[in-house]
Coordinates of C-alpha atoms in Angstrom, one line a residue:
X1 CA 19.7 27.8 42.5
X2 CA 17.3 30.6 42.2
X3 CA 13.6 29.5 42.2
X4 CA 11.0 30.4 39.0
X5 CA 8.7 32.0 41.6
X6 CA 8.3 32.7 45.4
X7 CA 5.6 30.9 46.2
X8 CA 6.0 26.8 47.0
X9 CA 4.5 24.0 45.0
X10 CA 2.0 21.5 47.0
X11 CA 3.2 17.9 45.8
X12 CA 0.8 15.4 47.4
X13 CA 1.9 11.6 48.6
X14 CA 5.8 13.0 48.1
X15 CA 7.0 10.2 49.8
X16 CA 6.2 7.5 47.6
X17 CA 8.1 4.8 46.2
X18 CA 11.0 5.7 44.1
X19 CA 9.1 5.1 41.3
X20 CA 5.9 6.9 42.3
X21 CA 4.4 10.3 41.1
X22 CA 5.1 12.1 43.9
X23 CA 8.1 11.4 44.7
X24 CA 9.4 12.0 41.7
X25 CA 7.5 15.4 40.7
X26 CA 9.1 16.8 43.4
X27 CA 12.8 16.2 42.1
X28 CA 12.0 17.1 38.9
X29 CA 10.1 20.1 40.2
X30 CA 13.5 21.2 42.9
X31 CA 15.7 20.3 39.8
X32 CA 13.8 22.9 37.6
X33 CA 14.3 25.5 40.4
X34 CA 11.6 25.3 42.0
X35 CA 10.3 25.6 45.9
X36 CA 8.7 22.2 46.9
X37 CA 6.1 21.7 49.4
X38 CA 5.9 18.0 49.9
X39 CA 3.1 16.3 51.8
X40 CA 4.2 13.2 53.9
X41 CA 1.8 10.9 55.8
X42 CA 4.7 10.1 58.4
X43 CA 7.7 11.2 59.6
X44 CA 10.5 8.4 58.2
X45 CA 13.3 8.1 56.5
X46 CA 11.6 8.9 53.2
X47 CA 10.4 12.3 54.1
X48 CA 14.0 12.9 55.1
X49 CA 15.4 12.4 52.2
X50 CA 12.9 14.7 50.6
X51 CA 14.1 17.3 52.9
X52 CA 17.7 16.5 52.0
X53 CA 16.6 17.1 48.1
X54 CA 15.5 20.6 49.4
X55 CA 12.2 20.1 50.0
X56 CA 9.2 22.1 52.7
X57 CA 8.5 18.5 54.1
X58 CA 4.8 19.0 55.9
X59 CA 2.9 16.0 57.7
X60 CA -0.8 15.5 57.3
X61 CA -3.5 13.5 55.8
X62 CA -6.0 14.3 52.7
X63 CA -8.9 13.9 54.7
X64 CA -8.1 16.4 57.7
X65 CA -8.8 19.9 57.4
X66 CA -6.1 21.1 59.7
X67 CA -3.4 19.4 57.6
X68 CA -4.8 20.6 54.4
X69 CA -4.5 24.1 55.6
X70 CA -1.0 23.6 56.8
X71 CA -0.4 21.9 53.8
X72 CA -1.8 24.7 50.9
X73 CA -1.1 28.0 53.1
X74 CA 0.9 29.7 51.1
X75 CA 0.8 27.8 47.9
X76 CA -0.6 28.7 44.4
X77 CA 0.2 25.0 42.5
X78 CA -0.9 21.9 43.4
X79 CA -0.3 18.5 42.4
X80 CA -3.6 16.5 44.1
X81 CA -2.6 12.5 44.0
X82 CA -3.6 9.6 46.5
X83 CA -3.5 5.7 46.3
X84 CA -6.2 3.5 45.7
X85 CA -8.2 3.9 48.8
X86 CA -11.9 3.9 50.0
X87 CA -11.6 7.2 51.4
X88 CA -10.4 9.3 47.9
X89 CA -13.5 11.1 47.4
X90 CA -13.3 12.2 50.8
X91 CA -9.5 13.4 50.4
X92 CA -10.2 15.1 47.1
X93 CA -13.1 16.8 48.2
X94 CA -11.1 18.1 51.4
X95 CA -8.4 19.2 49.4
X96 CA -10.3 21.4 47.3
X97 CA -12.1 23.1 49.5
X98 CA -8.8 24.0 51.6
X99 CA -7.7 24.9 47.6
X100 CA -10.2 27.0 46.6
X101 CA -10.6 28.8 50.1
X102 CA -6.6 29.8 49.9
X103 CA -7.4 31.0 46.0
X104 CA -5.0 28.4 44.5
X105 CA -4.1 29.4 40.8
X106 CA -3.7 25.9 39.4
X107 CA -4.6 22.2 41.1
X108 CA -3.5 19.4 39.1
X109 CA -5.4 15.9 39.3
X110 CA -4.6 13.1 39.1
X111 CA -7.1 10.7 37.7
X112 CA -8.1 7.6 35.5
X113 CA -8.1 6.9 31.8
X114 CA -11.3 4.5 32.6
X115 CA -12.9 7.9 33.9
X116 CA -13.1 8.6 30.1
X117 CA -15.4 6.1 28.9
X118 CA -17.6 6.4 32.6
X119 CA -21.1 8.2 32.7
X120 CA -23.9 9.6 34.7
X121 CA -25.5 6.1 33.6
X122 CA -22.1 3.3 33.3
X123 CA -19.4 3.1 35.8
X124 CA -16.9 -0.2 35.9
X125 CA -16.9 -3.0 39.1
X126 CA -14.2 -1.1 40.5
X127 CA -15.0 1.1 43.6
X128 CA -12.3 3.3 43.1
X129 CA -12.8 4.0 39.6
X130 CA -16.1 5.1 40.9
X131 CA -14.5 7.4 43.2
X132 CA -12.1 8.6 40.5
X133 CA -15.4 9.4 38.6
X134 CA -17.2 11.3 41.0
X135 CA -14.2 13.1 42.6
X136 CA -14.2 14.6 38.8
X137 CA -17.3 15.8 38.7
X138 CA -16.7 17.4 41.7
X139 CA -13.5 19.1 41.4
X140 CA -15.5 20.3 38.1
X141 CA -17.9 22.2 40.0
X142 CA -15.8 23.3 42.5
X143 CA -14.6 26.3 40.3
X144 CA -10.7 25.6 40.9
X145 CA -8.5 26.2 37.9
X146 CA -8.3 22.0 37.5
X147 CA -6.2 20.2 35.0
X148 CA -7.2 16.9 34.7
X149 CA -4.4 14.2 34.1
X150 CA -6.0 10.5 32.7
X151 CA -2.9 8.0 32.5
X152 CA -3.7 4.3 31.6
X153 CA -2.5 1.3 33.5
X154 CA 1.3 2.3 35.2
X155 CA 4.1 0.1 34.4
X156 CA 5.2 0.2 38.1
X157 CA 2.5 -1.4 39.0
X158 CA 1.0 -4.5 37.4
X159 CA 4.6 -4.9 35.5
X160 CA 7.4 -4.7 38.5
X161 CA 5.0 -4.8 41.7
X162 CA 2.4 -7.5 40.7
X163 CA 4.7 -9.4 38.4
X164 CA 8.1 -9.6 39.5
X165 CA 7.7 -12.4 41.9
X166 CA 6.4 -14.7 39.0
X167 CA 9.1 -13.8 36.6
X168 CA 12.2 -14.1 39.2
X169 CA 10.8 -17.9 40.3
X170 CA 9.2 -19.2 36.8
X171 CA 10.3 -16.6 34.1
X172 CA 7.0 -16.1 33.7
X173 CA 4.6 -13.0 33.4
X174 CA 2.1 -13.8 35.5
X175 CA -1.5 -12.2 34.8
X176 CA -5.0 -12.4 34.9
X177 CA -5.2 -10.1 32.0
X178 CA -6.4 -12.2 28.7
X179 CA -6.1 -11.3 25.3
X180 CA -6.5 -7.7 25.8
X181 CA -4.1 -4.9 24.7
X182 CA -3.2 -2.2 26.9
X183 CA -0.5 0.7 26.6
X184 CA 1.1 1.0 30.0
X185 CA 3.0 4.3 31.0
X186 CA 5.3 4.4 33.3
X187 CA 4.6 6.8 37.0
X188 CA 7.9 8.5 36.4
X189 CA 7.0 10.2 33.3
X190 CA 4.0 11.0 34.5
X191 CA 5.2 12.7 36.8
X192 CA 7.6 14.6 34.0
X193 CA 4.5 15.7 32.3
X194 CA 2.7 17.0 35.8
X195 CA 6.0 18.8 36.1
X196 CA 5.8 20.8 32.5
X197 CA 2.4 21.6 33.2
X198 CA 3.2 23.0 37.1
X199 CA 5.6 25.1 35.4
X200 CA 3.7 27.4 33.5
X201 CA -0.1 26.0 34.4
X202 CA -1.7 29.0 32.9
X203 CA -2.3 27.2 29.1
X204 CA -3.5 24.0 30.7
X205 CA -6.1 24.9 32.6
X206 CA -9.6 23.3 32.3
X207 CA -8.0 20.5 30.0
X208 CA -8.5 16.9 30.4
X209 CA -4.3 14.6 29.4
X210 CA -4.9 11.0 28.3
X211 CA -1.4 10.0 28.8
X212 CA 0.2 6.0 27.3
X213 CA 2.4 4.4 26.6
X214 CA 4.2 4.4 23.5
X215 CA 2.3 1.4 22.0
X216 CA -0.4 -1.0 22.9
X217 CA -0.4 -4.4 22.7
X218 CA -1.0 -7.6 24.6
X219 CA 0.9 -9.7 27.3
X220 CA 2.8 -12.2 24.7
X221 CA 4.3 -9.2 22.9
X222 CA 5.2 -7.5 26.3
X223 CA 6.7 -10.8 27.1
X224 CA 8.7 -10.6 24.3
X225 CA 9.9 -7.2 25.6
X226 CA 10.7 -9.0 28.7
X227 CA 12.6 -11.7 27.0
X228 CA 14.6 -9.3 25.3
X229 CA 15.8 -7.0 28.0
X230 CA 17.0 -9.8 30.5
X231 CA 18.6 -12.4 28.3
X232 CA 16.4 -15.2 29.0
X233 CA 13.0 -16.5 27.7
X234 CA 10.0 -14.7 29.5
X235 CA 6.3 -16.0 28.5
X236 CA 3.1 -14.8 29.6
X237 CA 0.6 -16.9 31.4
X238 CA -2.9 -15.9 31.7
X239 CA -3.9 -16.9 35.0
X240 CA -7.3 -17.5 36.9
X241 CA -8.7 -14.2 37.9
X242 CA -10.6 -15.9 41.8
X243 CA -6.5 -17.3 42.3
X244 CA -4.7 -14.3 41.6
X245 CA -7.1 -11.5 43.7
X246 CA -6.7 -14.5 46.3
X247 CA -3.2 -14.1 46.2
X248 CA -3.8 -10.5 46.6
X249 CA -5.8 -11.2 49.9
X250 CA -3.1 -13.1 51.6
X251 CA -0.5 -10.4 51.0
X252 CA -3.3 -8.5 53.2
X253 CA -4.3 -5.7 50.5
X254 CA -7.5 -4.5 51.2
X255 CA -10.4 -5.3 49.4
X256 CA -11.1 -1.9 47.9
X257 CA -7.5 -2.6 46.3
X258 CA -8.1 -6.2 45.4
X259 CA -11.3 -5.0 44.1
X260 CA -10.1 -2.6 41.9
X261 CA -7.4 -4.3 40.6
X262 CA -9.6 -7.5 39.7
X263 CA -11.8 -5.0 37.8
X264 CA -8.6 -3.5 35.7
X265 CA -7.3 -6.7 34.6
X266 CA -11.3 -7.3 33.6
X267 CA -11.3 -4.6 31.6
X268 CA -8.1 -5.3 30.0
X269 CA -9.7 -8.9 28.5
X270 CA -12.3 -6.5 27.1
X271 CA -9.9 -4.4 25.5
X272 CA -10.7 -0.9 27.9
X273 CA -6.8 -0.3 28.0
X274 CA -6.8 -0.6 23.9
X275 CA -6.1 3.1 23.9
X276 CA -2.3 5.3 22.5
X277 CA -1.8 9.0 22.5
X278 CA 0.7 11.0 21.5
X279 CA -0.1 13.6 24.9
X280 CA 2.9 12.6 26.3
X281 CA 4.9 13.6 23.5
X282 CA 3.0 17.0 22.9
X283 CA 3.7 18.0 26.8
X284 CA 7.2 16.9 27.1
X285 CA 9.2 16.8 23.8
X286 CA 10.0 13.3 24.6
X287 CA 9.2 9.5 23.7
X288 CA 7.1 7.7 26.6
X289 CA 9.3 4.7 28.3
X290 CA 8.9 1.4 26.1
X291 CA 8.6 -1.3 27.9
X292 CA 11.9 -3.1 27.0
X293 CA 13.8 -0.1 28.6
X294 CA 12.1 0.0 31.6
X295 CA 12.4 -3.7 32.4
X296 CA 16.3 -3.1 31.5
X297 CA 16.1 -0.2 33.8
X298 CA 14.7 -2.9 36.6
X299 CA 16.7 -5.6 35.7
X300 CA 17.9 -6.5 39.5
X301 CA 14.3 -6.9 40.5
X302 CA 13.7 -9.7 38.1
X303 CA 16.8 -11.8 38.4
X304 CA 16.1 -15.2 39.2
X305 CA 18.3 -16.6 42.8
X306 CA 17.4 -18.3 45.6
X307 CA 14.3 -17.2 48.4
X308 CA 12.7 -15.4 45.3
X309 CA 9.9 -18.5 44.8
X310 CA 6.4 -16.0 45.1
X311 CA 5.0 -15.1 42.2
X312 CA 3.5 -12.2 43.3
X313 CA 6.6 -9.8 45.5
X314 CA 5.3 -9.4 49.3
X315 CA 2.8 -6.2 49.5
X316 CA 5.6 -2.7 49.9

Protein backbone atom coordinates (compact mmCIF):
# COMPACT_ATOMS: atom_id res chain seq x y z
CA UNK A 1 0.00 0.00 0.00
CA UNK A 2 1.52 3.29 -0.86
CA UNK A 3 1.84 5.76 2.13
CA UNK A 4 -0.01 9.49 2.12
CA UNK A 5 3.50 10.91 2.85
CA UNK A 6 7.16 9.91 3.57
CA UNK A 7 7.57 10.94 6.75
CA UNK A 8 6.41 8.47 9.88
CA UNK A 9 3.73 9.23 12.39
CA UNK A 10 4.85 9.21 16.30
CA UNK A 11 1.84 7.21 18.06
CA UNK A 12 2.66 7.30 21.80
CA UNK A 13 1.71 4.24 24.42
CA UNK A 14 1.07 1.95 20.96
CA UNK A 15 1.09 -0.92 22.83
CA UNK A 16 -1.91 -0.62 24.84
CA UNK A 17 -4.73 -2.64 25.52
CA UNK A 18 -6.72 -3.64 22.55
CA UNK A 19 -9.09 -1.21 23.36
CA UNK A 20 -6.74 1.66 24.10
CA UNK A 21 -5.90 4.88 22.05
CA UNK A 22 -2.76 3.91 20.91
CA UNK A 23 -3.09 0.93 19.94
CA UNK A 24 -5.64 1.44 17.92
CA UNK A 25 -4.54 4.82 16.17
CA UNK A 26 -1.89 3.10 14.90
CA UNK A 27 -4.13 0.42 12.86
CA UNK A 28 -6.30 2.83 11.81
CA UNK A 29 -3.37 5.15 10.94
CA UNK A 30 -1.29 1.75 8.83
CA UNK A 31 -4.86 0.98 7.40
CA UNK A 32 -5.17 4.52 5.91
CA UNK A 33 -1.74 4.14 4.31
CA UNK A 34 0.15 5.52 6.52
CA UNK A 35 4.01 5.00 8.04
CA UNK A 36 3.65 4.30 11.86
CA UNK A 37 6.13 5.05 14.38
CA UNK A 38 4.87 3.35 17.47
CA UNK A 39 6.44 4.01 20.93
CA UNK A 40 6.58 0.89 23.26
CA UNK A 41 7.67 0.92 26.94
CA UNK A 42 8.93 -2.80 26.54
CA UNK A 43 9.90 -5.20 24.25
CA UNK A 44 6.75 -8.02 24.42
CA UNK A 45 4.58 -9.64 22.63
CA UNK A 46 2.43 -6.55 22.09
CA UNK A 47 5.06 -4.48 20.42
CA UNK A 48 5.37 -7.51 18.12
CA UNK A 49 2.37 -7.60 16.91
CA UNK A 50 2.49 -3.91 16.20
CA UNK A 51 5.49 -4.67 14.14
CA UNK A 52 3.50 -7.50 12.37
CA UNK A 53 0.71 -4.69 11.57
CA UNK A 54 3.60 -2.81 9.86
CA UNK A 55 4.62 -0.72 12.31
CA UNK A 56 8.47 1.39 13.11
CA UNK A 57 8.27 -0.24 16.71
CA UNK A 58 10.79 2.10 18.98
CA UNK A 59 11.44 1.48 22.81
CA UNK A 60 11.56 4.34 25.24
CA UNK A 61 9.97 6.22 27.96
CA UNK A 62 8.20 9.88 27.98
CA UNK A 63 10.37 11.10 30.51
CA UNK A 64 13.89 10.37 28.83
CA UNK A 65 15.42 12.58 26.56
CA UNK A 66 17.34 10.08 24.61
CA UNK A 67 14.19 8.04 23.86
CA UNK A 68 12.25 11.04 22.82
CA UNK A 69 14.82 11.84 20.24
CA UNK A 70 14.84 8.32 18.99
CA UNK A 71 11.43 8.40 19.14
CA UNK A 72 10.45 11.96 17.02
CA UNK A 73 13.72 11.97 14.73
CA UNK A 74 12.30 12.05 11.67
CA UNK A 75 8.73 12.62 12.38
CA UNK A 76 6.39 15.56 11.55
CA UNK A 77 2.91 14.07 13.43
CA UNK A 78 2.45 13.26 16.75
CA UNK A 79 -0.03 11.68 18.78
CA UNK A 80 1.26 12.69 22.62
CA UNK A 81 -0.86 10.15 25.11
CA UNK A 82 0.16 8.59 28.57
CA UNK A 83 -1.77 6.83 31.51
CA UNK A 84 -2.72 8.23 34.64
CA UNK A 85 0.61 8.70 36.27
CA UNK A 86 2.38 11.08 38.76
CA UNK A 87 5.00 11.71 36.33
CA UNK A 88 2.73 13.17 33.14
CA UNK A 89 3.78 16.63 33.38
CA UNK A 90 7.17 15.54 33.29
CA UNK A 91 6.49 13.23 30.10
CA UNK A 92 4.60 15.91 28.32
CA UNK A 93 6.90 18.53 28.91
CA UNK A 94 9.84 16.12 27.66
CA UNK A 95 8.03 15.39 24.71
CA UNK A 96 7.65 18.77 23.57
CA UNK A 97 10.73 20.00 23.87
CA UNK A 98 12.25 16.91 21.83
CA UNK A 99 8.98 18.10 19.40
CA UNK A 100 9.57 21.48 19.02
CA UNK A 101 13.50 21.07 18.74
CA UNK A 102 12.91 18.51 15.62
CA UNK A 103 10.26 21.31 14.15
CA UNK A 104 7.29 18.92 14.34
CA UNK A 105 4.33 20.20 12.13
CA UNK A 106 1.43 18.93 14.17
CA UNK A 107 1.46 17.26 18.06
CA UNK A 108 -1.80 16.03 19.03
CA UNK A 109 -2.83 15.90 22.90
CA UNK A 110 -4.44 14.09 24.56
CA UNK A 111 -6.19 15.58 27.49
CA UNK A 112 -9.24 15.93 29.85
CA UNK A 113 -12.76 17.17 29.45
CA UNK A 114 -12.51 18.29 33.28
CA UNK A 115 -9.52 20.54 32.00
CA UNK A 116 -12.42 22.59 30.59
CA UNK A 117 -14.13 23.77 33.55
CA UNK A 118 -10.35 24.10 35.44
CA UNK A 119 -8.68 27.58 36.21
CA UNK A 120 -5.68 29.61 37.22
CA UNK A 121 -7.94 29.80 40.59
CA UNK A 122 -10.19 25.98 40.64
CA UNK A 123 -8.66 22.63 39.94
CA UNK A 124 -10.63 19.23 41.08
CA UNK A 125 -9.13 16.59 44.10
CA UNK A 126 -7.62 14.65 41.43
CA UNK A 127 -3.71 15.02 41.00
CA UNK A 128 -3.75 14.13 37.58
CA UNK A 129 -6.33 16.25 36.41
CA UNK A 130 -4.07 18.81 37.76
CA UNK A 131 -1.38 17.53 35.73
CA UNK A 132 -3.61 17.35 32.67
CA UNK A 133 -4.21 21.10 33.47
CA UNK A 134 -0.92 22.38 33.75
CA UNK A 135 0.69 20.12 30.96
CA UNK A 136 -1.97 22.44 28.80
CA UNK A 137 -0.85 25.42 29.68
CA UNK A 138 2.36 24.41 28.90
CA UNK A 139 2.17 22.76 25.59
CA UNK A 140 0.24 26.26 25.02
CA UNK A 141 3.35 28.20 25.43
CA UNK A 142 5.50 26.01 23.99
CA UNK A 143 4.71 27.25 20.44
CA UNK A 144 4.08 23.70 18.83
CA UNK A 145 1.32 23.51 16.34
CA UNK A 146 -1.00 21.59 19.37
CA UNK A 147 -4.43 20.26 18.87
CA UNK A 148 -5.97 19.68 21.99
CA UNK A 149 -8.32 16.51 22.24
CA UNK A 150 -10.84 16.70 25.64
CA UNK A 151 -12.78 13.23 25.74
CA UNK A 152 -15.08 12.61 28.89
CA UNK A 153 -15.05 9.52 30.96
CA UNK A 154 -13.91 6.26 28.42
CA UNK A 155 -16.23 3.43 28.25
CA UNK A 156 -13.18 1.07 28.57
CA UNK A 157 -12.61 2.03 31.60
CA UNK A 158 -15.05 2.54 34.40
CA UNK A 159 -17.59 0.37 32.17
CA UNK A 160 -15.53 -3.01 31.19
CA UNK A 161 -12.30 -2.54 33.49
CA UNK A 162 -13.89 -1.31 36.76
CA UNK A 163 -17.20 -2.97 36.39
CA UNK A 164 -17.10 -6.16 34.84
CA UNK A 165 -16.16 -8.16 37.90
CA UNK A 166 -19.45 -6.97 39.61
CA UNK A 167 -21.73 -7.62 36.75
CA UNK A 168 -20.23 -11.37 35.88
CA UNK A 169 -20.70 -12.42 39.89
CA UNK A 170 -23.97 -10.19 40.91
CA UNK A 171 -25.37 -8.79 37.55
CA UNK A 172 -24.79 -5.71 38.98
CA UNK A 173 -23.12 -2.37 37.83
CA UNK A 174 -21.15 -1.68 40.45
CA UNK A 175 -20.25 2.22 41.11
CA UNK A 176 -19.53 4.78 43.38
CA UNK A 177 -20.93 7.28 40.95
CA UNK A 178 -24.53 8.63 42.39
CA UNK A 179 -27.10 10.29 40.58
CA UNK A 180 -24.96 11.99 38.18
CA UNK A 181 -25.20 11.79 34.39
CA UNK A 182 -22.20 11.34 32.34
CA UNK A 183 -21.73 10.66 28.45
CA UNK A 184 -18.95 8.06 28.15
CA UNK A 185 -17.04 7.65 24.76
CA UNK A 186 -15.46 4.88 24.00
CA UNK A 187 -11.09 4.90 23.52
CA UNK A 188 -11.48 3.28 20.16
CA UNK A 189 -13.21 6.07 18.50
CA UNK A 190 -11.22 8.28 19.97
CA UNK A 191 -8.72 7.12 18.56
CA UNK A 192 -10.77 7.30 14.94
CA UNK A 193 -11.08 11.00 15.48
CA UNK A 194 -7.08 11.46 16.47
CA UNK A 195 -6.66 9.55 13.20
CA UNK A 196 -8.87 12.12 10.86
CA UNK A 197 -7.16 14.82 12.36
CA UNK A 198 -3.29 13.14 11.82
CA UNK A 199 -4.36 12.94 8.37
CA UNK A 200 -4.56 16.28 7.25
CA UNK A 201 -3.64 18.31 10.74
CA UNK A 202 -3.15 21.50 8.93
CA UNK A 203 -7.16 22.76 9.64
CA UNK A 204 -7.01 21.60 13.23
CA UNK A 205 -4.37 23.23 14.59
CA UNK A 206 -4.65 25.45 17.69
CA UNK A 207 -8.29 23.89 18.38
CA UNK A 208 -9.46 22.51 21.58
CA UNK A 209 -12.20 18.61 20.68
CA UNK A 210 -14.62 17.97 23.49
CA UNK A 211 -15.45 14.53 22.39
CA UNK A 212 -18.90 12.21 24.16
CA UNK A 213 -20.66 9.99 23.86
CA UNK A 214 -23.77 9.91 22.02
CA UNK A 215 -26.01 10.74 25.06
CA UNK A 216 -25.72 11.41 28.73
CA UNK A 217 -27.42 9.97 31.28
CA UNK A 218 -27.07 8.23 34.64
CA UNK A 219 -26.11 4.64 35.88
CA UNK A 220 -29.97 3.15 36.02
CA UNK A 221 -30.42 4.05 32.41
CA UNK A 222 -26.92 2.65 31.46
CA UNK A 223 -28.04 -0.37 33.26
CA UNK A 224 -30.83 -0.69 31.28
CA UNK A 225 -28.36 -0.64 28.29
CA UNK A 226 -26.71 -3.40 29.99
CA UNK A 227 -29.77 -5.35 30.63
CA UNK A 228 -30.61 -5.12 27.13
CA UNK A 229 -27.48 -6.21 25.33
CA UNK A 230 -26.84 -9.44 27.46
CA UNK A 231 -30.23 -10.98 27.92
CA UNK A 232 -30.44 -10.77 31.66
CA UNK A 233 -31.44 -8.11 34.26
CA UNK A 234 -28.42 -5.71 35.06
CA UNK A 235 -29.06 -2.95 37.90
CA UNK A 236 -26.92 -0.37 39.17
CA UNK A 237 -25.80 -0.07 42.69
CA UNK A 238 -24.33 2.93 44.00
CA UNK A 239 -21.74 1.94 46.27
CA UNK A 240 -19.64 3.55 49.20
CA UNK A 241 -16.92 5.70 47.66
CA UNK A 242 -13.93 4.70 51.07
CA UNK A 243 -15.02 0.69 49.95
CA UNK A 244 -14.62 0.89 46.42
CA UNK A 245 -11.10 3.13 46.22
CA UNK A 246 -10.21 0.36 48.90
CA UNK A 247 -10.95 -2.16 46.61
CA UNK A 248 -8.75 -0.27 44.23
CA UNK A 249 -5.83 -0.35 46.83
CA UNK A 250 -5.76 -4.11 47.25
CA UNK A 251 -5.65 -4.69 43.44
CA UNK A 252 -2.28 -2.64 44.18
CA UNK A 253 -3.17 0.58 41.89
CA UNK A 254 -1.34 3.35 42.98
CA UNK A 255 -2.63 6.08 44.76
CA UNK A 256 -2.20 8.74 42.19
CA UNK A 257 -4.67 6.29 40.18
CA UNK A 258 -6.98 5.60 43.10
CA UNK A 259 -6.82 9.18 43.72
CA UNK A 260 -7.90 10.24 40.58
CA UNK A 261 -10.45 7.92 40.02
CA UNK A 262 -12.21 8.55 43.51
CA UNK A 263 -12.19 12.24 42.36
CA UNK A 264 -14.07 11.30 38.72
CA UNK A 265 -16.71 9.31 40.18
CA UNK A 266 -17.03 12.59 42.71
CA UNK A 267 -17.53 14.68 40.14
CA UNK A 268 -19.88 12.55 38.39
CA UNK A 269 -22.45 12.78 41.65
CA UNK A 270 -22.05 16.53 40.96
CA UNK A 271 -22.99 16.25 37.54
CA UNK A 272 -19.15 17.46 35.95
CA UNK A 273 -19.62 14.56 33.21
CA UNK A 274 -23.37 16.17 32.36
CA UNK A 275 -21.85 17.26 29.11
CA UNK A 276 -22.85 15.85 24.91
CA UNK A 277 -21.25 17.09 21.73
CA UNK A 278 -21.78 16.46 18.49
CA UNK A 279 -17.40 16.83 17.80
CA UNK A 280 -17.29 13.36 17.20
CA UNK A 281 -19.75 13.41 14.58
CA UNK A 282 -18.32 16.72 12.89
CA UNK A 283 -14.66 14.91 12.73
CA UNK A 284 -15.59 11.54 11.61
CA UNK A 285 -18.93 11.40 9.67
CA UNK A 286 -19.94 8.84 12.13
CA UNK A 287 -22.31 8.17 15.28
CA UNK A 288 -20.22 7.78 18.59
CA UNK A 289 -20.51 3.96 20.16
CA UNK A 290 -23.81 3.77 22.32
CA UNK A 291 -23.50 2.00 25.07
CA UNK A 292 -25.76 -1.02 24.33
CA UNK A 293 -23.38 -1.79 21.35
CA UNK A 294 -20.44 -1.71 23.03
CA UNK A 295 -21.45 -3.96 25.92
CA UNK A 296 -22.80 -6.36 22.95
CA UNK A 297 -19.47 -5.92 21.46
CA UNK A 298 -17.96 -7.18 25.02
CA UNK A 299 -20.39 -9.63 25.79
CA UNK A 300 -17.69 -12.58 26.72
CA UNK A 301 -16.30 -10.26 29.44
CA UNK A 302 -19.52 -10.04 31.24
CA UNK A 303 -20.90 -13.56 31.20
CA UNK A 304 -21.59 -14.83 34.46
CA UNK A 305 -19.59 -18.73 35.20
CA UNK A 306 -17.72 -19.98 37.72
CA UNK A 307 -14.11 -18.28 39.43
CA UNK A 308 -15.63 -14.90 38.17
CA UNK A 309 -16.88 -13.84 42.03
CA UNK A 310 -14.79 -10.13 42.21
CA UNK A 311 -16.59 -7.31 41.60
CA UNK A 312 -13.91 -5.35 40.47
CA UNK A 313 -11.65 -7.72 37.43
CA UNK A 314 -7.89 -8.07 38.85
CA UNK A 315 -5.77 -4.81 37.86
CA UNK A 316 -4.41 -5.60 33.69
Amino acid sequence: MTTKHDNPILVTGAAGAVGGIGRNLTEFLLARGHKVRALVRREDQRAETLRQLGADVVQGDLTDLASMHRAIEGCKRIYFGMSVSAAYLEATINTAAVARHHGVEAFVNMSQMTVSQMSISETTDSPQHKLHWLSEQALSWSGLPIVTMRPTVFLEGFFLTLAAGGVRASDELALPMGDGKTSPISAVDVARAVAEILEDPAPHIGQIYDLTGPESADLHHYARAFSDALGRPIRYRDVPLATWSEGLRRMRFPEHVVNHLSAMTELNRQGRYDRLTDTFFKLTGKAPTNMRDFVKLHAAEFKTGPGLSSAVPEKP
